[in-house]
XYZ file of C-alpha atoms in Angstrom:
453
model
C 132.396 97.131 94.197
C 135.465 98.986 94.523
C 138.213 96.542 95.735
C 140.878 97.297 98.214
C 144.777 96.792 97.488
C 145.335 93.403 98.514
C 148.305 92.459 100.827
C 151.637 91.228 98.906
C 153.382 88.200 100.331
C 154.285 88.648 103.894
C 157.310 90.780 104.584
C 158.707 89.836 107.905
C 160.913 93.201 107.796
C 158.187 95.650 107.358
C 157.710 98.330 109.915
C 155.552 97.800 112.657
C 152.428 99.974 112.859
C 152.796 102.143 115.903
C 150.952 105.394 117.040
C 153.273 108.255 116.530
C 155.845 106.020 114.391
C 157.835 107.993 111.869
C 157.158 105.364 109.396
C 154.335 103.429 108.604
C 153.152 100.086 106.640
C 150.353 101.460 104.480
C 149.341 98.303 102.462
C 146.429 96.992 102.401
C 144.832 100.361 103.310
C 142.048 101.162 100.644
C 143.370 103.689 98.220
C 141.967 105.371 95.206
C 143.547 104.869 91.736
C 146.608 106.659 91.804
C 146.845 107.490 95.259
C 150.114 107.387 96.929
C 150.924 106.176 100.743
C 149.990 108.948 102.977
C 152.776 110.291 105.134
C 152.300 110.350 108.628
C 151.200 114.123 109.905
C 152.267 113.499 113.276
C 151.225 111.884 116.396
C 147.273 111.582 116.326
C 145.615 112.474 119.564
C 144.113 109.132 121.290
C 140.770 110.914 121.513
C 140.516 111.669 117.820
C 141.384 108.081 116.891
C 138.592 106.690 119.365
C 136.085 108.909 118.268
C 136.451 108.122 114.545
C 136.657 104.558 115.153
C 133.511 104.686 117.649
C 131.589 106.272 114.556
C 132.177 103.224 112.543
C 131.339 100.981 115.160
C 127.835 102.698 115.622
C 127.356 102.046 111.827
C 128.006 98.648 112.437
C 125.289 98.600 114.993
C 127.170 98.066 117.932
C 129.488 95.575 116.611
C 132.101 95.910 119.503
C 130.544 95.004 122.655
C 132.348 94.111 125.753
C 135.230 91.959 125.850
C 133.541 89.767 128.341
C 130.568 89.375 125.678
C 133.267 88.439 123.189
C 134.771 85.691 125.684
C 131.341 84.434 126.778
C 130.549 83.882 123.218
C 133.663 82.054 122.438
C 133.109 79.774 125.615
C 129.472 78.855 124.455
C 130.613 78.197 120.874
C 133.230 75.764 122.604
C 130.712 74.337 124.563
C 128.571 73.595 121.630
C 131.397 72.064 119.534
C 132.554 69.713 122.401
C 135.128 71.859 123.449
C 136.801 72.794 120.080
C 136.032 76.337 118.446
C 136.135 76.343 114.593
C 139.240 78.055 113.631
C 137.886 80.418 110.538
C 138.432 83.359 109.340
C 135.263 84.699 110.937
C 136.121 83.821 114.283
C 139.522 85.965 113.717
C 137.873 88.944 112.444
C 135.304 89.067 115.443
C 138.962 88.662 117.679
C 140.090 91.720 115.674
C 136.750 93.612 116.390
C 137.153 92.877 120.374
C 140.517 94.261 120.479
C 139.459 97.319 118.856
C 136.530 97.564 121.320
C 139.134 97.469 123.957
C 141.237 100.137 122.455
C 144.216 98.139 121.301
C 144.132 99.139 117.970
C 147.903 98.263 116.871
C 147.068 94.776 117.811
C 143.683 94.849 115.974
C 145.126 96.449 112.785
C 148.071 94.198 112.928
C 145.939 91.168 113.399
C 143.624 91.990 110.760
C 146.448 92.749 108.634
C 147.415 88.716 109.062
C 143.564 87.892 108.173
C 143.805 89.712 104.954
C 147.106 88.233 104.010
C 145.525 84.716 104.275
C 142.161 85.838 102.902
C 142.758 88.514 100.522
C 139.467 87.918 98.883
C 137.495 88.519 102.460
C 135.621 91.652 101.768
C 134.333 92.336 105.231
C 137.625 92.163 106.758
C 139.229 94.552 103.683
C 136.289 97.074 104.671
C 136.724 96.695 108.409
C 140.760 97.185 107.614
C 140.072 100.315 105.783
C 137.637 101.864 108.181
C 140.133 101.244 111.069
C 143.246 102.385 109.115
C 141.622 105.851 107.845
C 139.927 106.250 111.164
C 143.473 105.783 113.044
C 144.843 108.535 110.917
C 142.284 110.930 112.198
C 140.748 111.470 108.711
C 137.198 110.669 107.158
C 136.663 108.732 104.027
C 135.958 110.550 101.042
C 132.110 111.388 100.853
C 131.894 110.811 97.335
C 133.277 107.479 97.464
C 131.095 106.926 100.315
C 128.107 107.557 98.415
C 129.256 105.703 95.295
C 129.902 102.481 97.701
C 126.896 103.021 99.883
C 124.831 99.966 99.158
C 127.895 97.644 98.996
C 129.219 99.243 102.425
C 125.721 98.548 104.147
C 125.454 95.235 102.898
C 128.943 94.235 104.142
C 127.886 95.796 107.277
C 124.857 93.611 107.565
C 126.965 90.555 107.175
C 129.197 91.996 110.311
C 126.281 92.357 112.345
C 124.799 89.016 111.572
C 128.209 87.245 112.163
C 128.707 89.202 115.574
C 125.128 88.869 116.722
C 125.399 85.129 116.212
C 128.824 84.882 118.222
C 127.765 86.947 121.294
C 124.473 85.334 122.030
C 124.467 82.638 124.503
C 120.654 81.601 123.915
C 121.812 78.064 122.409
C 123.983 77.099 125.231
C 122.751 73.657 126.672
C 119.727 73.694 124.541
C 118.588 72.205 121.284
C 116.463 73.483 118.444
C 112.564 72.525 118.830
C 112.168 71.697 115.208
C 113.808 68.377 115.739
C 111.820 66.144 117.720
C 113.540 62.693 117.105
C 115.857 61.619 114.498
C 115.950 57.582 113.316
C 119.376 56.054 113.107
C 119.369 56.328 109.344
C 120.311 59.860 109.623
C 123.920 60.253 110.781
C 123.148 64.116 110.805
C 121.037 67.079 110.060
C 121.560 70.438 108.485
C 119.139 73.455 109.900
C 119.386 76.863 107.888
C 118.279 79.796 109.916
C 117.140 82.181 107.195
C 116.331 85.097 109.740
C 119.963 85.076 110.976
C 122.001 83.947 108.090
C 123.195 80.990 110.336
C 123.596 77.314 109.247
C 123.938 74.593 111.849
C 125.045 71.054 111.553
C 123.717 68.810 113.931
C 125.219 64.806 114.730
C 122.645 62.291 115.252
C 123.374 61.003 118.957
C 120.889 58.064 119.807
C 118.060 60.314 118.063
C 118.947 63.665 120.040
C 120.757 66.419 117.782
C 123.962 67.756 119.139
C 125.470 70.598 117.520
C 128.781 70.329 115.757
C 129.415 73.371 113.961
C 127.552 76.333 112.370
C 128.635 78.931 109.487
C 127.495 82.195 108.297
C 125.511 82.075 105.044
C 124.027 83.961 102.297
C 120.287 83.722 101.232
C 117.978 84.826 98.624
C 117.838 88.467 97.464
C 113.874 88.395 98.145
C 114.466 86.879 101.713
C 112.825 83.835 103.000
C 109.615 82.046 102.073
C 109.747 81.257 98.120
C 106.212 80.953 96.255
C 106.792 81.139 92.762
C 109.571 80.679 90.388
C 111.758 84.015 89.825
C 110.893 85.485 93.115
C 114.445 85.332 94.194
C 113.604 83.902 97.778
C 114.745 80.866 99.833
C 112.193 78.363 100.606
C 111.311 77.530 104.139
C 110.492 73.858 104.583
C 111.938 70.536 105.388
C 114.130 68.991 102.499
C 116.872 66.595 101.921
C 120.061 66.701 99.775
C 119.651 64.943 96.567
C 123.071 64.749 95.096
C 126.671 66.447 94.951
C 127.626 68.493 92.057
C 131.311 68.702 91.480
C 133.272 71.777 90.930
C 134.268 70.979 87.387
C 130.569 70.642 86.329
C 129.834 74.225 87.337
C 130.047 77.850 86.594
C 132.604 79.807 88.939
C 129.497 81.342 90.618
C 129.042 78.253 92.486
C 132.398 77.820 94.059
C 133.696 74.539 94.800
C 130.472 72.582 94.428
C 126.784 72.326 95.127
C 124.602 70.077 96.976
C 120.781 70.382 95.744
C 117.737 69.876 97.802
C 114.260 68.392 96.667
C 112.322 71.877 96.543
C 109.721 71.626 95.603
C 108.626 68.739 98.334
C 105.168 67.223 98.343
C 103.957 69.962 100.623
C 104.993 72.408 98.569
C 103.483 71.062 95.374
C 100.174 70.793 97.399
C 100.501 74.539 98.060
C 101.213 75.351 94.454
C 104.593 76.343 94.923
C 106.788 76.708 92.108
C 110.513 77.229 91.038
C 113.535 74.929 91.091
C 117.279 74.796 91.449
C 117.622 75.493 94.988
C 120.967 74.481 96.124
C 123.631 74.773 99.166
C 126.928 76.025 97.301
C 129.882 77.672 97.389
C 130.956 80.996 96.543
C 133.123 82.375 93.616
C 136.893 82.330 94.466
C 137.087 86.086 94.096
C 135.450 86.609 97.381
C 135.483 84.907 100.649
C 131.635 85.200 101.270
C 128.727 86.890 99.918
C 126.561 89.459 101.612
C 123.188 88.509 103.766
C 120.796 88.611 100.937
C 122.765 88.096 97.314
C 121.842 84.910 95.775
C 118.595 83.773 93.524
C 117.230 81.705 96.282
C 120.099 79.488 97.064
C 121.594 78.887 100.512
C 125.353 79.987 99.738
C 128.662 79.569 102.142
C 132.226 80.224 102.007
C 134.037 77.502 99.974
C 135.974 76.199 103.369
C 132.646 75.843 104.885
C 131.034 74.134 101.924
C 133.920 71.437 101.859
C 133.695 70.755 105.719
C 129.923 70.283 105.232
C 129.931 68.006 101.849
C 132.539 65.866 103.799
C 129.887 64.867 106.582
C 126.517 65.061 104.851
C 124.951 61.780 103.318
C 123.709 62.475 99.786
C 119.985 61.218 99.352
C 119.672 61.126 103.164
C 120.610 64.217 105.152
C 117.673 66.467 105.940
C 117.831 70.083 105.336
C 115.560 72.313 107.685
C 115.289 75.755 106.195
C 113.576 77.906 108.692
C 112.855 81.562 109.934
C 114.310 81.571 113.490
C 114.873 78.935 115.991
C 113.529 78.340 119.054
C 116.156 76.859 121.294
C 114.546 74.683 124.482
C 115.853 72.391 127.039
C 116.107 68.564 126.298
C 113.426 68.035 128.812
C 110.894 70.100 126.694
C 111.816 68.448 123.468
C 111.539 65.169 125.305
C 108.058 65.982 126.452
C 106.756 67.132 123.025
C 108.426 63.849 121.431
C 106.597 61.679 123.578
C 103.323 63.253 122.929
C 103.651 62.950 119.194
C 104.948 59.152 119.343
C 101.721 58.445 121.481
C 99.563 60.139 118.749
C 101.559 58.119 115.996
C 101.089 54.994 118.191
C 96.994 55.541 118.471
C 96.928 55.946 114.665
C 98.867 52.942 114.040
C 96.595 50.618 116.304
C 93.453 52.061 114.870
C 94.532 50.688 111.646
C 95.684 47.313 112.976
C 92.623 46.812 114.829
C 90.830 47.310 111.669
C 88.782 50.235 113.381
C 88.231 52.211 110.493
C 86.067 54.989 111.856
C 88.711 55.528 114.379
C 91.499 55.214 111.824
C 89.769 57.570 109.261
C 89.328 60.156 112.430
C 93.092 60.767 112.190
C 92.638 62.343 108.714
C 92.177 66.160 108.461
C 89.018 67.468 106.374
C 91.396 68.760 103.891
C 93.337 65.526 103.526
C 94.953 64.664 100.094
C 96.780 61.263 99.575
C 99.965 60.963 97.069
C 97.525 59.291 94.671
C 95.277 62.543 94.690
C 92.549 61.512 96.548
C 90.535 63.654 98.774
C 89.449 62.735 102.188
C 85.797 61.519 100.943
C 87.396 59.318 98.443
C 90.620 58.150 100.634
C 87.499 56.943 103.245
C 85.442 54.985 100.627
C 88.649 53.342 99.347
C 89.835 52.592 102.812
C 86.392 50.876 103.829
C 86.374 48.941 100.873
C 90.022 47.458 101.567
C 89.296 46.798 105.409
C 86.013 44.883 104.376
C 88.271 42.124 103.070
C 90.520 41.827 105.969
C 90.482 39.400 109.084
C 93.948 40.211 110.366
C 96.436 43.395 110.144
C 99.653 43.944 111.356
C 101.478 47.753 111.163
C 104.941 47.760 112.228
C 106.798 51.175 112.430
C 110.365 51.680 112.532
C 113.019 54.406 112.069
C 110.851 57.216 112.988
C 111.807 60.799 112.523
C 109.475 63.695 113.802
C 110.254 67.378 112.745
C 108.133 70.455 113.179
C 107.609 71.855 110.068
C 108.843 75.401 109.728
C 106.529 78.230 107.935
C 103.184 76.088 108.579
C 101.135 76.464 111.686
C 101.308 73.690 114.165
C 102.758 70.929 111.562
C 104.725 68.025 112.244
C 106.490 66.293 109.253
C 106.751 62.431 110.466
C 108.923 59.734 108.170
C 109.271 56.116 109.117
C 109.530 52.539 107.448
C 106.165 50.761 107.433
C 105.556 46.759 107.270
C 101.789 46.031 106.837
C 100.841 42.496 106.608
C 97.108 41.191 106.277
C 95.532 37.899 105.637
C 95.954 38.474 101.855
C 98.526 41.305 101.317
C 102.157 42.261 102.565
C 104.130 45.470 101.889
C 107.058 47.270 103.214
C 107.268 50.960 102.241
C 108.802 54.234 102.946
C 106.117 56.818 104.514
C 105.955 60.405 104.948
C 103.064 62.243 106.692
C 102.354 65.732 107.659
C 100.514 66.187 110.536
C 98.459 69.389 111.701
C 97.173 70.275 115.201
C 93.402 71.511 114.866
C 92.010 74.157 116.930
C 90.436 71.644 119.319
C 94.154 70.271 119.882
C 93.838 66.988 117.964
C 96.346 66.051 115.556
C 95.229 65.275 112.008
C 96.946 63.775 108.832
C 96.401 66.361 106.009
C 98.961 64.893 103.454
C 100.676 61.419 103.289
C 102.792 60.064 100.722
C 105.617 57.622 100.008
C 107.545 60.012 97.783
C 108.407 63.567 99.016
């Protein structure tokens, strides 16, 4: 895209921008090649300035909400983060938009110039600065330039809408997402990506309950969400985990300061025949601060500073990554109710196995069940009946149980736990992953069981 001229190192002696001033500091206003700094044309009417800026705000889909809405959003963010608001370029940009909404255009432009000086590669900030500067002079952008840059401009405005919509929303205040019912102590944290709203959330594990630590704007695949086949440019929907860290010096500049690959396709993806590979959480090229909402080939992309923050907190080989389309934020009491019900179902399954009640045990497996050995329900039942016929005693202990609602699937839970099995003639300790699905009659049954996800 065409670039706006970046700010030169800060000059503390530069003239202040003021309405009606006989001198005007023009950098970093967007200019065509060869254009000179426009001379003041006299005092612009307040009404014309407001009308010009208002047209920009409408294009940005009502970015400038009331100042009280911004304050409420900031307070909500502080509450989510234990009283600390994450200091970021995003927060600074939204504060500038709030100033413009209140009519304090001089402060908005000055603060925005400070942001651009600190983040000259923040293209959205450059766009807003250019729009406000042009609007402030009472002029309009050359239609030819607007037409040429329409796609890039629209994409940046989509980014602005996504950032603002999240900031002013109080839907998460005092609530938790119902995708996480229980976290075992082995997980220090969990990453949740809301693909529909371009937002990544990092939760800490506090005694099995998620606590929101921070959240970040993110970019997803050009094809949207719901990966099915290799090359569809979509970001997958599902539950994965971070497999490794790839250092900056081993990557092309496209990936920024590093990458955290996830285990797509997982066992459920493979069962459904989904293909593709190389789904990463990674940074951005240093030539830009962020990318527009849909710009990757399927990866989840965040600003380099945000990536570093996440990398320092996640655990390689452990941290779950939930990719979903929309989050349902509910009360802790509601999550507790769902968690208790699911734990009761899991316990009933365990008890039937331990009691060598083969009929009841097999009833917990769906007709469509497939094992990690490729056995369907019929062959699995034959195998279990044969094994149980040799048993006089079975003990099954489950520990470190994690329960997550599986996104993109109808009424499905992903359950992970450590299992210790002891019988009269065998002992084994395994890691088990089960996918439970609720039938139309309300019963929960296992559709897939595996030791390797």
